[in-house]
mmCIF file of C-alpha atoms in Angstrom:
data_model
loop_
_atom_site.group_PDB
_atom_site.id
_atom_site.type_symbol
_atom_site.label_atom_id
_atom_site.label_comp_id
_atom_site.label_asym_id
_atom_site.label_seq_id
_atom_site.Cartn_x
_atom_site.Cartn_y
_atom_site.Cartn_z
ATOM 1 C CA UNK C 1 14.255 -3.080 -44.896
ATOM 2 C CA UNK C 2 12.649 -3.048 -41.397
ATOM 3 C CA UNK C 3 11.086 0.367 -41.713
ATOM 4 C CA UNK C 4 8.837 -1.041 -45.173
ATOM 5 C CA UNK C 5 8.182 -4.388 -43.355
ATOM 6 C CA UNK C 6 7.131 -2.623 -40.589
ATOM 7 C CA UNK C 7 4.522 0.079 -42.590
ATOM 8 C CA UNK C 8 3.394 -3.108 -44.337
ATOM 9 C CA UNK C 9 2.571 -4.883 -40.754
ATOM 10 C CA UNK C 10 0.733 -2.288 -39.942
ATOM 11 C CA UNK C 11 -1.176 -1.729 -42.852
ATOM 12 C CA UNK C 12 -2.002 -5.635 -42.536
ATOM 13 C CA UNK C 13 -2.941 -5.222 -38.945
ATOM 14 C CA UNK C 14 -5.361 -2.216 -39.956
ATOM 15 C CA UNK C 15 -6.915 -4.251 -42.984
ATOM 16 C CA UNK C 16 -7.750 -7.273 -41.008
ATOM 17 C CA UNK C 17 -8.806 -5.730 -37.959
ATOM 18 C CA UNK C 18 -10.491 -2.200 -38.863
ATOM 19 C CA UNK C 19 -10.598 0.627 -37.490
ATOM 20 C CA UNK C 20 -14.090 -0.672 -35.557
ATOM 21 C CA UNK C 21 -12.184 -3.497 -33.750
ATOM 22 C CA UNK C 22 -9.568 -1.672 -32.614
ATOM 23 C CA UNK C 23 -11.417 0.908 -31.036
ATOM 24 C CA UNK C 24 -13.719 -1.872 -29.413
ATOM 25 C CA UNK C 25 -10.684 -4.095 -28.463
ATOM 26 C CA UNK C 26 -9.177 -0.501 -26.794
ATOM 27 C CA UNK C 27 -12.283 -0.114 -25.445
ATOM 28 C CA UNK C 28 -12.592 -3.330 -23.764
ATOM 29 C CA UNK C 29 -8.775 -3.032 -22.539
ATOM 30 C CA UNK C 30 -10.373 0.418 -20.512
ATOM 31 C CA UNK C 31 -12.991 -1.143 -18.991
ATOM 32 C CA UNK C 32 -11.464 -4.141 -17.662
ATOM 33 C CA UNK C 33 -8.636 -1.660 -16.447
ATOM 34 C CA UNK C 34 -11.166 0.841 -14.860
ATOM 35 C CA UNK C 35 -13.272 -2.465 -13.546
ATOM 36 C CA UNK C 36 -10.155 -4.119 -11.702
ATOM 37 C CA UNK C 37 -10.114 -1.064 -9.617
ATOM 38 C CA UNK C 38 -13.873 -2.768 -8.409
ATOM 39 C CA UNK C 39 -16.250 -0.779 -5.806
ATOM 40 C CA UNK C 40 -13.649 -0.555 -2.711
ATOM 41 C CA UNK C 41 -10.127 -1.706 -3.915
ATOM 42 C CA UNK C 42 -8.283 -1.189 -6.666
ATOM 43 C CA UNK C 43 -5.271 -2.701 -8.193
ATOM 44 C CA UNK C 44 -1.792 -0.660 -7.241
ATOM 45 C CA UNK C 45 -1.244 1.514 -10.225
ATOM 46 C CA UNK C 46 1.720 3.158 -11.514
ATOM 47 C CA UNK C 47 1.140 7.348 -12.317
ATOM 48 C CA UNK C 48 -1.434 7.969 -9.962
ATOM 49 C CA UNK C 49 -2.026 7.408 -5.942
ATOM 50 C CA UNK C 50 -0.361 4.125 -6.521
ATOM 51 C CA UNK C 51 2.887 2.481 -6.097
ATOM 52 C CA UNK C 52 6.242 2.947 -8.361
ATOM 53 C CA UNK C 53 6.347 -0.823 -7.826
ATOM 54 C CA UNK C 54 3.746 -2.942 -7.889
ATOM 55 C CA UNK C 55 4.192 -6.892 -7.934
ATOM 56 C CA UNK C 56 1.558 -9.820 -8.165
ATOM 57 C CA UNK C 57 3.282 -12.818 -6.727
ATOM 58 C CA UNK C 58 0.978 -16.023 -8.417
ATOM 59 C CA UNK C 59 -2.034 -15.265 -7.446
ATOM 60 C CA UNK C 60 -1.463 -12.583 -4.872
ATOM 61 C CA UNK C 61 -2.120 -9.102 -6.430
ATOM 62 C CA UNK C 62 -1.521 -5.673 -3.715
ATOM 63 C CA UNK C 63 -4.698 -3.921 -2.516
ATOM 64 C CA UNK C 64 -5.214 0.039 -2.319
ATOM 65 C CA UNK C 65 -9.031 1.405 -1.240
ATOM 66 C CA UNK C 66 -10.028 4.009 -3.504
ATOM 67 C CA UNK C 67 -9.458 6.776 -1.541
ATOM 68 C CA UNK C 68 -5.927 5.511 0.471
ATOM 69 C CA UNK C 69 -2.869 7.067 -0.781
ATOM 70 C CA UNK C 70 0.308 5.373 -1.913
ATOM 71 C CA UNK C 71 3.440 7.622 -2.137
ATOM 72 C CA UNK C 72 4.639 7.040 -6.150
ATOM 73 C CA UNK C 73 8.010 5.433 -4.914
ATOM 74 C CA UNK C 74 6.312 2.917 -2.410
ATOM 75 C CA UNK C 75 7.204 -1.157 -3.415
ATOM 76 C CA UNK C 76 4.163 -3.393 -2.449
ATOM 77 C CA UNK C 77 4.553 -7.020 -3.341
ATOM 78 C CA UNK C 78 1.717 -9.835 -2.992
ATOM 79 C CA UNK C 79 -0.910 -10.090 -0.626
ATOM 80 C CA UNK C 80 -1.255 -6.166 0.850
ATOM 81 C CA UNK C 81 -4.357 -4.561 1.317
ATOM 82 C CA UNK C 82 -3.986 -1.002 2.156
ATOM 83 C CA UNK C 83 -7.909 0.433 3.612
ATOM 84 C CA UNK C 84 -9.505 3.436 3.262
ATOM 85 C CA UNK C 85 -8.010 6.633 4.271
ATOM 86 C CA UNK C 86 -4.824 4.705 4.825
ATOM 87 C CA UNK C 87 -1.232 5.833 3.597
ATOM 88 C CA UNK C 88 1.829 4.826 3.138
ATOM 89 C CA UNK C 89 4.570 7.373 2.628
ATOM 90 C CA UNK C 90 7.588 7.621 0.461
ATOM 91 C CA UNK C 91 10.298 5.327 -0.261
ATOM 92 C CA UNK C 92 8.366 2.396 2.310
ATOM 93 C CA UNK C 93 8.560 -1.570 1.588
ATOM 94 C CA UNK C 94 5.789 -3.946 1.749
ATOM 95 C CA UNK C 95 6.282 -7.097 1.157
ATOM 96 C CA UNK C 96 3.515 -10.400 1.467
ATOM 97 C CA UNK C 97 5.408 -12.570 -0.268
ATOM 98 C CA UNK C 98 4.999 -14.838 2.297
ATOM 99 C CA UNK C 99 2.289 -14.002 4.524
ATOM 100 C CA UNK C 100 -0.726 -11.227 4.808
ATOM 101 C CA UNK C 101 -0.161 -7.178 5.283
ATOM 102 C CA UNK C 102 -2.867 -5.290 6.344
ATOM 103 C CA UNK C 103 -3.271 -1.329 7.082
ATOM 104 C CA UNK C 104 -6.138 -0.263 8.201
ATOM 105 C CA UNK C 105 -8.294 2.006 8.368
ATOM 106 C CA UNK C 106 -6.926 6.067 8.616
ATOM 107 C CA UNK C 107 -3.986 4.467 9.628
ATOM 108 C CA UNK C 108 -0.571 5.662 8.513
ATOM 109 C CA UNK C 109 3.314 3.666 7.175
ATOM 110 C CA UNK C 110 5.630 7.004 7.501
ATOM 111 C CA UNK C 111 8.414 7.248 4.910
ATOM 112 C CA UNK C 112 11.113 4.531 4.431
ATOM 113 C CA UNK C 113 9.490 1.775 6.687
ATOM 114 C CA UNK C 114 9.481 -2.249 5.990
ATOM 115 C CA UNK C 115 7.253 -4.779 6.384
ATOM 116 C CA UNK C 116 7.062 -8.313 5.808
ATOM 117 C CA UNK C 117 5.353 -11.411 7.134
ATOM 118 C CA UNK C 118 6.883 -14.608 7.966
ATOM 119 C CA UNK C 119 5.628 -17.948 7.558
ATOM 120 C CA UNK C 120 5.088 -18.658 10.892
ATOM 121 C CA UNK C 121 4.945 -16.951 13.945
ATOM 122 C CA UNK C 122 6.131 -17.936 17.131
ATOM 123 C CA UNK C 123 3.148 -17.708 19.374
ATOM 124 C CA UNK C 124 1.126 -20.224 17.062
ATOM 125 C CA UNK C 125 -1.246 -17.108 15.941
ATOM 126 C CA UNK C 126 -1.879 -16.185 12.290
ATOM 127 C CA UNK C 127 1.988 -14.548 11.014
ATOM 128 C CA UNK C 128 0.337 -12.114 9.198
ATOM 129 C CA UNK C 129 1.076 -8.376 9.433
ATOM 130 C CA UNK C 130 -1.855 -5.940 10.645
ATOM 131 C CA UNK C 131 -2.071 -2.607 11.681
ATOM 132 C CA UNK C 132 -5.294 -1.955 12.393
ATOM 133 C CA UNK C 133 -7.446 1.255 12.490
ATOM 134 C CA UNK C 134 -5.832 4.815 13.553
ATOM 135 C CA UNK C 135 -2.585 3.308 13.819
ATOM 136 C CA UNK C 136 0.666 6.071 13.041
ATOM 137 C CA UNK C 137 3.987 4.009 12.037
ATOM 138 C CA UNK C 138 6.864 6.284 12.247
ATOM 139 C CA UNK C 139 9.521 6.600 9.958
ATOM 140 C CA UNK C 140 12.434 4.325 9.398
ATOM 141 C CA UNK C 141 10.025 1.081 11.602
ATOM 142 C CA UNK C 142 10.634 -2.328 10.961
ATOM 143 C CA UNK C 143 7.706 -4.733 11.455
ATOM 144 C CA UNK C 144 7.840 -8.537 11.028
ATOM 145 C CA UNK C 145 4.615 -10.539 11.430
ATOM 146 C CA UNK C 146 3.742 -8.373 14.300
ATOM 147 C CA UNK C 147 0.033 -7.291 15.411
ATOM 148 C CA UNK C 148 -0.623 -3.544 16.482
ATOM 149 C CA UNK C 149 -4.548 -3.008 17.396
ATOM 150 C CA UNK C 150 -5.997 0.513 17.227
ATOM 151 C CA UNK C 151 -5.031 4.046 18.240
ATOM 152 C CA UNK C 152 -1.396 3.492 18.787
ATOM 153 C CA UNK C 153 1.825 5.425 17.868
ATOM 154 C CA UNK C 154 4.640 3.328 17.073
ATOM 155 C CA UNK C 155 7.727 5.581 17.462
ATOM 156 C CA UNK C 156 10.426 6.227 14.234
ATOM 157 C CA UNK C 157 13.017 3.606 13.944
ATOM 158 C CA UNK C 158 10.927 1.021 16.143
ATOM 159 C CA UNK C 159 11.153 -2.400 15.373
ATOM 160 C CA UNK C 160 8.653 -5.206 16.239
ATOM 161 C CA UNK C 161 9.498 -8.757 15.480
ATOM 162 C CA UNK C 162 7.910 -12.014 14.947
ATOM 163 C CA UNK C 163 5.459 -12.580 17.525
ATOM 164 C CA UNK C 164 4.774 -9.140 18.898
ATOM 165 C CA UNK C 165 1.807 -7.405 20.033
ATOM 166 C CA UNK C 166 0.715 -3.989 20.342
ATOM 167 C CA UNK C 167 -2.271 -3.003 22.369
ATOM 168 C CA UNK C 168 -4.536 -0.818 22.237
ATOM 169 C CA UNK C 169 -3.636 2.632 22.299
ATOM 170 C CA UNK C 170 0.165 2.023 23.607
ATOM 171 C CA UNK C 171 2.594 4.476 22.648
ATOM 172 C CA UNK C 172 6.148 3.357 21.781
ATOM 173 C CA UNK C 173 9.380 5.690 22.153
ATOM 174 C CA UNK C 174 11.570 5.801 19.000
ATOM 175 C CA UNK C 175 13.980 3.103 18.545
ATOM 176 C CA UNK C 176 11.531 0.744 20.654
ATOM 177 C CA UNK C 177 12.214 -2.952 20.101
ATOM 178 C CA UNK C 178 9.442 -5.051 20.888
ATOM 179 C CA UNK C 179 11.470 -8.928 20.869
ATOM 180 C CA UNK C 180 9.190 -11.753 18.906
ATOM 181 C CA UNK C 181 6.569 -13.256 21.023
ATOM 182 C CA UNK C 182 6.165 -9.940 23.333
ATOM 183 C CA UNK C 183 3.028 -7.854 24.508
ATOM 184 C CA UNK C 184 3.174 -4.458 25.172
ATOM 185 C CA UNK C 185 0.409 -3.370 27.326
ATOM 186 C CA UNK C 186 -1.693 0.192 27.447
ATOM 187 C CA UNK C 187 1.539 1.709 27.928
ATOM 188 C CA UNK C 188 4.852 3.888 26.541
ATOM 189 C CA UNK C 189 7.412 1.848 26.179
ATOM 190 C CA UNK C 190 11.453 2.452 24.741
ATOM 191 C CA UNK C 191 14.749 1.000 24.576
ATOM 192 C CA UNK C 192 15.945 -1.690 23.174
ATOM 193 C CA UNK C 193 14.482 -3.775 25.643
ATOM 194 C CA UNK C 194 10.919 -2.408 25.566
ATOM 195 C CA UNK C 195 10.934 -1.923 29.409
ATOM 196 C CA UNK C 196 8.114 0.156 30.556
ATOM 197 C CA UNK C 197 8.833 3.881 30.920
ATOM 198 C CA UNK C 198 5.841 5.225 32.111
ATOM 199 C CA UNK C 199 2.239 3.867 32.472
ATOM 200 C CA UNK C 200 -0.533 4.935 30.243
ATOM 201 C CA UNK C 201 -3.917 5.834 31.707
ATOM 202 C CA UNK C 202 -6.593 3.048 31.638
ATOM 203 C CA UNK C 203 -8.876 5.238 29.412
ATOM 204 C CA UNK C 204 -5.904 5.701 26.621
ATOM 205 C CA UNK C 205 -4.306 8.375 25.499
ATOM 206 C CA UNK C 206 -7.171 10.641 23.738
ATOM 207 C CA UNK C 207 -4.661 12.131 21.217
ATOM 208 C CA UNK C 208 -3.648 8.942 19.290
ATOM 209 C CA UNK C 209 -6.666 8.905 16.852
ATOM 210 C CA UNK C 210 -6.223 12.489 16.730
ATOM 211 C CA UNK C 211 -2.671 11.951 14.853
ATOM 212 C CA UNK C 212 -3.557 9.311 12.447
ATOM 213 C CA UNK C 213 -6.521 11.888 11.563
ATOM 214 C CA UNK C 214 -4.276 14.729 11.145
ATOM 215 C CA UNK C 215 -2.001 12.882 9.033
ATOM 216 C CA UNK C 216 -4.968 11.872 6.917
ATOM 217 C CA UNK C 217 -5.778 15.400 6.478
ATOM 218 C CA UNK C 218 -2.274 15.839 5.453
ATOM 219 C CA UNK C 219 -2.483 13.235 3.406
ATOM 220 C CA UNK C 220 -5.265 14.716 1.475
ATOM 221 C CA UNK C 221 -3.642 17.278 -0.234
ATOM 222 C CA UNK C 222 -0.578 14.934 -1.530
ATOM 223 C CA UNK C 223 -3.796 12.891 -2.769
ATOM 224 C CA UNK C 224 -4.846 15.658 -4.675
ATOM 225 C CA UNK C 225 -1.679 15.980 -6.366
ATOM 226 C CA UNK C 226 -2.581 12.903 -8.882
ATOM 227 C CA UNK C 227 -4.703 12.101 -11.520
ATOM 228 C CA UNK C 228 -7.949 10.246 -10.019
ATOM 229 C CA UNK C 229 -7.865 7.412 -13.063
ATOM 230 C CA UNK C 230 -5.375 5.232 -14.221
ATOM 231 C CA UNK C 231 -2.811 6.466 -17.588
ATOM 232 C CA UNK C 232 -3.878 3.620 -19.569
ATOM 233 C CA UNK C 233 -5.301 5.518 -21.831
ATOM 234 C CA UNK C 234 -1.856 6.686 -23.274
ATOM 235 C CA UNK C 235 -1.237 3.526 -24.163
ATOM 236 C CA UNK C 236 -4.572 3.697 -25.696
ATOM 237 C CA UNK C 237 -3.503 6.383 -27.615
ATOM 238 C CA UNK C 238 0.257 5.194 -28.519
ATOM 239 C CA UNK C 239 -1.612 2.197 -30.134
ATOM 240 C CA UNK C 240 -4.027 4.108 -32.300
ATOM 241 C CA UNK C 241 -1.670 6.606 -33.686
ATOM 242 C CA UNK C 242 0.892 3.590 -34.348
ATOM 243 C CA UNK C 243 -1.969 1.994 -36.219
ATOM 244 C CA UNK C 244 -3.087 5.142 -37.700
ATOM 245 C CA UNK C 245 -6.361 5.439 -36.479
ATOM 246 C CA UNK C 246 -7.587 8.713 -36.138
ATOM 247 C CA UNK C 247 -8.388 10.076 -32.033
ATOM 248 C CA UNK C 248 -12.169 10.612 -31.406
#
């Protein structure tokens, strides 16, 4: 009984719309897809450089430039902007369910990192997340409402808490923890403590932006890898052959 109902449905569908306004009303559904992608950012979008798992939370709908990658297995979640020639890598969390995440520019998340923002933060600044420009993140880092300004290297398995700042072209041994309100200077820094371990030179260290750049260029040909447009239109096509309407 539900198969006829269902041929009849569709016939009725097909006699009241036409096969005109369909294709304009699939048409429309393209362009509104392809125009939410806008000049610089673009919606997160699942098949292509975009994340598995994308989430709006009310309002708050994830970020990605144009030409950033986002691993296919990446979870972002409310307000994260990811810039151009950023990337996050496999199997990483980002979640602005609270409060603003920000990558930057050529900067790079390494696989299976987290980050969130809290409410508030401790030193009465803004709690939001940012990494800013040339920035690497290495694997397994966990970073709470934390601030790390250009040309640094956080080390794997770092964590930075509520609070913390990174400056300018510091350099952070793995498993670095950087307690919430803290300031690490132009210096490399590890242990659980953060104590100093040896003192950067006042000019910085010239090879950080070289990293995030390399990575980039690594980057490039996982980019290359998917398709540079959203799959939307197999849904396109799912709905016209369900409705019988013939592929241009």
């Amino acid at each position: 009984m539900a198969s006829p109902l269902l041929r009849l449905s569709r016939k009725g569908l097909r006699s009241l719309l036409g096969p005109n306004l369909v294709s304009f009303l699939c048409g429309i559904c393209l362009r509104n897809r392809r125009r939410r992608r806008g000049f610089f950012l673009r919606s997160g979008e699942v098949g292509l450089q975009g994340p598995e798992e994308d989430h709006s939370l009310g309002q708050w709908l994830p970020k990605i430039a144009v030409d950033a990658y986002v691993a296919p297995n990446v979870v972002l979640a409310g307000q994260v902007t990811v810039y151009d020639g950023a990337s996050v890598w496999n199997g990483s969390v980002l979640r602005g369910d609270l409060n603003k995440i920000t990558v930057g520019f050529c900067s790079n998340v390494q696989e299976r990192c987290v980050l969130h923002a809290a409410w508030t933060s401790p030193t009465g600044l803004p709690a939001e997340t940012l990494i800013e420009r040339y920035v690497t993140v290495g694997a397994g880092s966990l970073l709470r409402s934390c601030s790390v300004e250009p040309e640094c290297i956080i080390g794997q398995r770092s964590i930075l808490m509520e609070g913390s700042l990174v400056e300018t072209n510091a350099i952070l041994e793995a498993g670095t923890v950087v307690p919430p309100g803290a300031a690490s200077l132009r210096r490399a820094l590890g242990g659980e403590s953060g104590e100093v371990r040896e003192e950067a030179d006042s000019r910085g260290d010239p090879g950080d932006p070289k990293l995030a750049v390399a990575i980039n260029d690594l980057m490039q040909s996982h980019f290359s890898e998917f398709l540079p447009y959203s799959t939307v239109y197999l849904e396109v096509e799912k709905l016209k052959k369900a409705l019988g309407i013939p592929s241009e």
